[in-house]
Tab-separated table of C-alpha atoms and ligand atoms in Angstrom:
chain	number	residue	atom	x	y	z
I	78	MET	CA	141.769	-25.686	3.797
I	79	PRO	CA	138.383	-27.289	5.350
I	80	GLY	CA	136.974	-25.889	7.905
I	81	GLU	CA	138.071	-22.739	6.523
I	82	PHE	CA	135.071	-20.835	7.149
I	83	ASP	CA	134.334	-22.106	10.945
I	84	LEU	CA	138.416	-21.219	11.576
I	85	ILE	CA	138.121	-17.823	10.113
I	86	GLU	CA	134.622	-17.400	12.138
I	87	HIS	CA	136.062	-18.296	15.898
I	88	TYR	CA	139.226	-16.891	15.473
I	89	PHE	CA	139.217	-13.665	13.262
I	90	ALA	CA	135.706	-12.625	12.937
I	91	HIS	CA	134.630	-11.581	16.484
I	92	GLN	CA	135.801	-8.116	17.384
I	93	GLN	CA	134.333	-4.764	18.124
I	94	PRO	CA	134.823	-2.884	14.913
I	95	ILE	CA	136.662	-0.031	15.821
I	96	ASN	CA	137.495	2.318	12.992
I	97	ASN	CA	134.042	3.653	11.374
I	98	HIS	CA	135.695	3.960	7.630
I	99	VAL	CA	135.606	0.471	7.357
I	100	GLN	CA	132.478	0.263	5.545
I	101	LEU	CA	132.078	-3.702	5.146
I	102	THR	CA	134.873	-6.129	7.079
I	103	ILE	CA	135.214	-9.898	6.799
I	104	GLY	CA	132.508	-12.182	5.528
I	105	ASP	CA	132.173	-11.083	2.033
I	106	ASP	CA	134.753	-11.034	-1.370
I	107	CYS	CA	136.354	-7.654	-0.575
I	108	ALA	CA	136.684	-5.346	2.338
I	109	ILE	CA	135.236	-1.849	2.234
I	110	VAL	CA	136.844	1.351	3.222
I	111	ASP	CA	136.913	4.980	2.868
I	112	VAL	CA	139.882	7.001	3.433
I	113	PRO	CA	139.110	10.700	4.957
I	114	HIS	CA	139.507	13.082	1.805
I	115	HIS	CA	142.887	14.709	3.388
I	116	GLN	CA	144.303	11.497	4.096
I	117	ARG	CA	146.373	9.451	1.891
I	118	LEU	CA	147.304	5.877	2.385
I	119	VAL	CA	150.144	4.722	3.304
I	120	VAL	CA	150.691	0.586	2.320
I	121	THR	CA	153.291	-1.997	3.605
I	122	THR	CA	153.296	-5.886	3.693
I	123	ASP	CA	155.662	-8.367	5.891
I	124	THR	CA	155.726	-12.638	5.272
I	125	MET	CA	157.713	-14.734	7.735
I	126	VAL	CA	158.252	-18.009	7.253
I	127	GLU	CA	158.951	-21.083	9.146
I	128	GLY	CA	162.721	-21.566	9.397
I	129	THR	CA	163.651	-18.797	7.702
I	130	HIS	CA	162.022	-16.208	10.550
I	131	PHE	CA	160.773	-17.810	13.568
I	132	ILE	CA	162.264	-22.076	14.658
I	133	ALA	CA	159.624	-24.829	14.235
I	134	GLY	CA	157.555	-24.962	17.399
I	135	ALA	CA	158.088	-20.852	18.003
I	136	ASN	CA	155.679	-19.495	20.788
I	137	PRO	CA	152.405	-18.299	18.623
I	138	ALA	CA	151.981	-15.298	20.494
I	139	TRP	CA	155.395	-14.036	19.764
I	140	ILE	CA	155.165	-15.245	15.773
I	141	ALA	CA	151.343	-12.993	15.874
I	142	HIS	CA	153.292	-10.009	17.574
I	143	LYS	CA	156.287	-10.208	15.655
I	144	ALA	CA	154.229	-10.213	12.553
I	145	LEU	CA	151.882	-7.531	13.008
I	146	ALA	CA	154.754	-5.611	14.458
I	147	SER	CA	157.159	-5.537	11.574
I	148	ASN	CA	154.240	-4.139	9.714
I	149	LEU	CA	153.578	-1.355	12.881
I	150	SER	CA	156.970	-0.570	12.605
I	151	ASP	CA	157.085	-0.088	8.723
I	152	ILE	CA	153.976	2.206	9.145
I	153	ALA	CA	155.902	4.016	12.015
I	154	ALA	CA	159.612	4.758	9.976
I	155	MET	CA	156.350	6.793	7.160
I	156	GLY	CA	154.966	9.004	9.946
I	157	GLY	CA	151.465	6.804	9.370
I	158	ARG	CA	148.574	6.337	11.655
I	159	PRO	CA	147.935	2.376	11.386
I	160	VAL	CA	144.664	1.735	10.641
I	161	TRP	CA	143.602	-1.849	9.245
I	162	CYS	CA	145.296	-4.586	7.941
I	163	SER	CA	144.405	-8.084	5.948
I	164	LEU	CA	146.274	-11.496	7.336
I	165	ALA	CA	147.184	-14.519	4.974
I	166	LEU	CA	147.608	-17.536	7.139
I	167	THR	CA	149.163	-20.862	6.155
I	168	LEU	CA	149.046	-23.613	8.425
I	169	PRO	CA	150.299	-27.240	7.760
I	170	GLU	CA	147.338	-28.283	10.331
I	171	LEU	CA	144.070	-27.134	12.288
I	172	ASN	CA	145.230	-26.654	16.018
I	173	ALA	CA	142.962	-25.161	17.958
I	174	SER	CA	145.784	-23.901	20.876
I	175	TRP	CA	147.347	-22.588	18.106
I	176	LEU	CA	145.334	-20.242	16.404
I	177	GLU	CA	143.640	-19.878	19.941
I	178	ASP	CA	147.097	-17.842	21.622
I	179	PHE	CA	147.779	-16.672	17.706
I	180	SER	CA	144.378	-15.147	17.655
I	181	ARG	CA	144.796	-14.120	20.719
I	182	ALA	CA	148.348	-12.113	21.216
I	183	PHE	CA	147.685	-10.315	17.633
I	184	PHE	CA	144.471	-8.794	18.839
I	185	SER	CA	146.110	-7.813	21.689
I	186	LEU	CA	148.763	-5.705	19.750
I	187	ALA	CA	146.452	-4.462	17.555
I	188	ASN	CA	143.778	-3.405	19.994
I	189	HIS	CA	146.428	-1.280	21.096
I	190	HIS	CA	147.135	0.087	18.131
I	191	GLN	CA	143.423	0.910	16.878
I	192	VAL	CA	143.759	-1.766	14.076
I	193	MET	CA	141.322	-3.435	12.499
I	194	LEU	CA	141.567	-6.718	10.820
I	195	ILE	CA	139.198	-6.207	7.663
I	196	GLY	CA	139.960	-9.988	5.971
I	197	GLY	CA	142.419	-12.417	4.199
I	198	ASP	CA	142.778	-15.529	3.615
I	199	THR	CA	143.445	-19.537	4.728
I	200	THR	CA	145.599	-22.009	3.417
I	201	LYS	CA	146.888	-25.549	3.821
I	202	GLY	CA	150.708	-26.038	3.582
I	203	PRO	CA	153.735	-24.961	5.148
I	204	LEU	CA	153.792	-22.229	7.869
I	205	ALA	CA	153.721	-18.625	7.139
I	206	ILE	CA	152.064	-15.415	7.635
I	207	THR	CA	151.828	-12.596	5.904
I	208	MET	CA	150.093	-10.066	6.763
I	209	THR	CA	149.639	-6.411	4.868
I	210	LEU	CA	148.893	-3.429	6.858
I	211	HIS	CA	147.308	-0.182	5.664
I	212	GLY	CA	147.835	3.520	7.456
I	213	TRP	CA	147.056	7.337	6.926
I	214	ILE	CA	149.378	9.992	6.785
I	215	PRO	CA	148.037	13.864	6.244
I	216	ARG	CA	148.294	14.342	2.335
I	217	ASN	CA	151.585	15.867	0.894
I	218	GLN	CA	153.688	14.862	4.427
I	219	ALA	CA	155.365	11.718	4.444
I	220	LEU	CA	158.964	10.833	6.481
I	221	THR	CA	160.911	8.912	3.410
I	222	ARG	CA	164.237	7.730	3.282
I	223	LYS	CA	165.393	10.788	0.879
I	224	GLY	CA	165.646	13.913	2.221
I	225	ALA	CA	168.914	13.594	4.851
I	226	GLN	CA	170.760	16.963	4.610
I	227	ILE	CA	174.437	17.267	5.291
I	228	GLY	CA	174.870	18.300	9.326
I	229	ASP	CA	171.455	16.905	10.457
I	230	TYR	CA	172.102	15.046	14.009
I	231	ILE	CA	171.409	11.445	13.833
I	232	TYR	CA	168.759	9.764	15.862
I	233	VAL	CA	167.582	6.175	17.545
I	234	THR	CA	164.982	5.468	19.619
I	235	GLY	CA	165.352	2.923	22.320
I	236	GLU	CA	168.092	0.263	22.730
I	237	LEU	CA	170.206	-1.759	19.983
I	238	GLY	CA	171.135	-4.718	19.712
I	239	ASP	CA	169.406	-6.827	21.823
I	240	SER	CA	167.146	-8.754	18.736
I	241	LYS	CA	170.107	-10.180	17.681
I	242	ALA	CA	171.858	-11.458	20.824
I	243	GLY	CA	168.126	-13.245	21.853
I	244	LEU	CA	168.407	-14.710	18.019
I	245	GLU	CA	171.441	-16.224	19.004
I	246	VAL	CA	170.342	-17.802	22.318
I	247	ILE	CA	167.608	-19.229	20.340
I	248	LEU	CA	170.044	-20.956	17.432
I	249	ASN	CA	172.601	-21.621	19.636
I	250	ARG	CA	169.872	-22.773	22.641
I	251	GLN	CA	172.712	-20.640	24.887
I	252	ALA	CA	171.792	-20.038	28.323
I	253	ASN	CA	168.278	-20.338	27.229
I	254	ASP	CA	166.761	-21.372	30.543
I	255	SER	CA	168.571	-18.806	32.207
I	256	SER	CA	166.490	-15.686	32.666
I	257	LEU	CA	169.049	-13.429	30.556
I	258	GLY	CA	168.684	-15.877	27.693
I	259	GLN	CA	164.664	-15.762	28.158
I	260	THR	CA	164.963	-12.023	28.320
I	261	LEU	CA	166.654	-11.436	25.096
I	262	GLU	CA	164.719	-14.236	23.471
I	263	LYS	CA	161.622	-12.511	24.098
I	264	ARG	CA	162.996	-9.159	23.041
I	265	HIS	CA	164.172	-10.618	20.029
I	266	TYR	CA	160.130	-11.851	19.275
I	267	VAL	CA	158.000	-9.048	20.985
I	268	ALA	CA	159.242	-5.423	20.142
I	269	SER	CA	157.621	-2.114	20.912
I	270	PRO	CA	156.862	-0.268	17.533
I	271	ARG	CA	157.032	3.097	17.636
I	272	VAL	CA	154.202	4.205	16.125
I	273	ASN	CA	153.498	7.378	17.961
I	274	VAL	CA	156.765	8.763	17.917
I	275	GLY	CA	156.452	8.225	14.281
I	276	ILE	CA	153.213	10.577	13.759
I	277	LEU	CA	155.108	13.136	15.859
I	278	LEU	CA	158.392	12.837	14.251
I	279	LEU	CA	156.241	14.245	10.827
I	280	ASP	CA	157.051	17.455	11.335
I	281	ILE	CA	160.358	17.085	12.874
I	282	ALA	CA	162.576	14.744	11.056
I	283	SER	CA	163.946	14.966	7.454
I	284	ALA	CA	164.200	11.260	7.227
I	285	ALA	CA	163.410	7.810	8.574
I	286	ILE	CA	163.568	4.207	8.628
I	287	ASP	CA	162.894	1.562	10.568
I	288	ILE	CA	165.696	-1.165	11.585
I	289	SER	CA	164.429	-4.069	10.258
I	290	ASP	CA	168.103	-5.431	9.070
I	291	GLY	CA	170.279	-3.742	11.257
I	292	LEU	CA	171.422	0.164	11.751
I	293	VAL	CA	174.257	-0.131	9.083
I	294	ALA	CA	172.310	-1.401	6.362
I	295	ASP	CA	169.106	0.773	7.147
I	296	LEU	CA	170.866	4.143	7.902
I	297	GLY	CA	172.796	3.168	4.709
I	298	HIS	CA	169.581	3.215	2.564
I	299	ILE	CA	169.219	6.914	4.429
I	300	LEU	CA	172.561	7.658	3.247
I	301	ALA	CA	171.767	6.274	-0.745
I	302	GLN	CA	169.034	7.839	-1.391
I	303	SER	CA	169.490	11.003	0.269
I	304	ASP	CA	172.770	11.411	-1.471
I	305	VAL	CA	174.896	11.832	1.811
I	306	GLY	CA	176.888	10.564	4.060
I	307	ALA	CA	176.914	10.230	7.949
I	308	GLU	CA	179.457	9.629	10.958
I	309	ILE	CA	178.241	7.857	13.473
I	310	GLU	CA	180.080	7.564	16.911
I	311	ALA	CA	180.060	3.867	18.536
I	312	ASN	CA	180.604	5.198	22.920
I	313	THR	CA	176.711	6.803	21.847
I	314	LEU	CA	174.816	3.474	20.822
I	315	PRO	CA	172.355	3.010	23.430
I	316	LEU	CA	173.133	-0.504	24.643
I	317	SER	CA	170.622	-1.966	27.038
I	318	ASN	CA	172.067	-3.671	31.202
I	319	GLU	CA	171.138	-7.302	28.809
I	320	LEU	CA	172.976	-7.269	26.095
I	321	LEU	CA	176.585	-5.823	28.042
I	322	ALA	CA	175.336	-8.653	30.318
I	323	TYR	CA	175.824	-11.218	27.940
I	324	VAL	CA	178.830	-9.634	26.393
I	325	ALA	CA	180.165	-10.290	29.625
I	326	GLY	CA	180.919	-6.307	29.628
I	327	ASP	CA	183.036	-6.297	26.282
I	328	ARG	CA	181.410	-2.985	24.216
I	329	GLN	CA	183.273	-3.612	21.384
I	330	ARG	CA	181.371	-6.888	20.451
I	331	ALA	CA	178.101	-4.477	22.160
I	332	TYR	CA	178.861	-2.434	19.295
I	333	GLN	CA	178.807	-4.853	16.791
I	334	TYR	CA	175.275	-6.184	17.611
I	335	ALA	CA	174.306	-2.759	18.112
I	336	LEU	CA	175.566	-1.766	14.639
I	337	THR	CA	174.235	-4.811	12.909
I	338	SER	CA	171.203	-6.486	14.808
I	339	GLY	CA	167.899	-7.205	12.140
I	340	GLU	CA	164.319	-6.997	14.092
I	341	GLU	CA	165.103	-4.039	16.160
I	342	TYR	CA	162.066	-2.606	15.271
I	343	GLU	CA	163.147	0.751	16.186
I	344	LEU	CA	163.409	4.030	14.617
I	345	CYS	CA	166.537	5.495	12.770
I	346	PHE	CA	165.691	9.645	11.925
I	347	THR	CA	167.452	12.582	10.837
I	348	VAL	CA	166.773	16.160	12.426
I	349	PRO	CA	168.010	19.391	11.006
I	350	GLU	CA	169.213	21.517	13.579
I	351	HIS	CA	166.338	24.349	13.913
I	352	ARG	CA	164.130	21.447	14.907
I	353	LEU	CA	166.315	20.148	18.279
I	354	ASP	CA	164.306	21.907	20.426
I	355	ALA	CA	160.955	20.543	18.867
I	356	LEU	CA	162.759	17.305	19.051
I	357	HIS	CA	164.220	17.824	22.772
I	358	ARG	CA	160.355	18.430	23.937
I	359	LEU	CA	158.889	15.884	21.654
I	360	GLU	CA	160.968	13.220	23.519
I	361	ALA	CA	160.173	14.842	27.128
I	362	SER	CA	156.463	13.412	25.852
I	363	GLN	CA	157.602	9.848	25.363
I	364	ASP	CA	158.589	6.585	27.334
I	365	VAL	CA	161.445	5.906	24.698
I	366	PRO	CA	164.622	7.585	24.785
I	367	PHE	CA	166.149	9.372	21.414
I	368	THR	CA	170.036	8.808	21.200
I	369	CYS	CA	172.222	11.250	19.052
I	370	ILE	CA	174.731	8.776	17.524
I	371	GLY	CA	175.810	10.974	15.146
I	372	ARG	CA	175.831	13.754	11.540
I	373	VAL	CA	174.853	13.710	8.044
I	374	THR	CA	178.145	14.395	6.037
I	375	ALA	CA	178.855	15.226	2.750
I	376	SER	CA	181.687	12.271	2.304
I	377	GLY	CA	178.999	9.690	0.637
I	378	VAL	CA	180.040	6.936	2.871
I	379	LEU	CA	179.059	5.923	6.184
I	380	GLU	CA	181.832	5.816	8.568
I	381	VAL	CA	181.791	4.787	12.216
I	382	TYR	CA	184.481	6.128	14.842
I	383	GLU	CA	184.769	4.846	18.598
I	384	HIS	CA	186.476	7.777	20.346
I	385	GLY	CA	187.725	9.203	17.065
I	386	ARG	CA	189.000	5.871	15.676
I	387	VAL	CA	187.439	4.443	12.851
I	388	LEU	CA	186.124	1.599	13.479
I	389	THR	CA	185.304	-0.920	10.246
I	390	GLU	CA	185.001	-4.689	10.968
I	391	HIS	CA	181.795	-7.021	11.476
I	392	LEU	CA	179.549	-3.546	9.642
I	393	ASN	CA	177.337	-5.970	8.019
I	394	GLY	CA	173.660	-5.951	8.172
I	395	TYR	CA	171.134	-9.019	9.500
I	396	ASP	CA	170.631	-12.564	7.835
I	397	HIS	CA	167.881	-14.299	8.517
I	398	PHE	CA	169.415	-17.552	9.912
I	399	GLY	CA	172.896	-17.003	8.170
I	400	GLU	CA	171.356	-16.737	4.521
I	401	ASN	CA	170.263	-13.103	3.104
I	402	ASP	CA	165.982	-13.172	2.214
G	51	ADP	P1	137.092	-16.049	-0.824
G	51	ADP	O1	137.044	-17.681	-1.529
G	51	ADP	O2	136.421	-14.811	-1.947
G	51	ADP	O3	138.599	-15.406	-1.251
G	51	ADP	P2	137.247	-16.500	1.400
G	51	ADP	O4	136.780	-18.639	1.938
G	51	ADP	O5	139.025	-17.083	1.180
G	51	ADP	O6	137.025	-15.664	0.680
G	51	ADP	O7	137.006	-16.033	2.560
G	51	ADP	C1	135.944	-15.531	3.323
G	51	ADP	C2	136.149	-14.176	4.402
G	51	ADP	O8	136.852	-14.315	4.937
G	51	ADP	C3	136.771	-13.021	3.162
G	51	ADP	O9	136.184	-12.014	3.585
G	51	ADP	C4	138.312	-13.217	3.916
G	51	ADP	O10	138.931	-11.557	3.628
G	51	ADP	C5	138.445	-13.229	5.727
G	51	ADP	N1	139.042	-13.755	5.581
G	51	ADP	C6	139.569	-15.510	4.815
G	51	ADP	N2	140.968	-15.633	6.077
G	51	ADP	C7	141.292	-14.722	6.637
G	51	ADP	C8	142.177	-14.668	7.785
G	51	ADP	N3	142.829	-15.542	8.595
G	51	ADP	N4	142.133	-13.324	8.744
G	51	ADP	C9	140.992	-12.798	8.593
G	51	ADP	N5	140.260	-13.209	7.573
G	51	ADP	C10	139.937	-13.813	6.701
G	52	MG	MG1	140.486	-16.896	0.146
């Protein structure tokens, strides 16, 4: 697009080298990187399109945060250490203040995780952001969706359900000016990917996934790939005070949110009994809570109970704006 070189130079090319395995960064036809001998690359890509993943006029800082956070969360779910990324931006126009806010928020999160931006592409068109993130994992180690065993304990990080409540606030413009509405709206966009936890779970968890489509859908992927089932107890689901306020104390409704809310970017993982002590030591060293929500079973299906009673309603995963993507 016109002015592309100036734009890249001004907003994206000025950063400190924070990874000395990057031999050549933005400015040539390709970047050149080294991978340490004892590591492997884990690679992920996510796209966000205006009108599908965020509404027109959404805060550019939040869009940037979410685009990188969703990729960081995928690397975290594998136990990888994120290292560098590329950014393909499709912009309807050159809007200096939008780019300023976008790039500042992007580098703030990238620097926090020691991720270098090593290249990308810039084109004109309807607003869309595609990011590819690379991470390292030690050779012969990775957290995958396969590996959960009957009897393993099922854990989640953080709290669940706020992202879906935030999306409702955004779409319905409900209570948008209340501080509760604003808090939930921000939670929908600005998650904290559990990168350190993922790395430290490599020796502890038997399987892991990040919650991007909803707990039921994502845990379902672990169960399908591991060829097992699970029982979870709704009463143990970690709910925020904000979510409970949003549903006016209706716990049944809060469970639905926690079970189906997508784009949470929390981790769901399974832990064998003999690694529970190690897990508790890890939890004590982190500032995010871990909650045991159930056990892996031989049944081949996911059963959700509330105080021993089966809960089956409203267990669909997350749909972007009501459509499966
Ligand atoms: P080419 O035509 O060879 O694809 P470009 O003009 O698209 O080169 O890009 C020039 C340089 O700027 C490349 O190093 C590319 O990786 C980088 N780049 C382009 N767009 C972005 C962006 N949005 N963010 C970061 N780097 C970018
Ligand atoms: Mg290009």
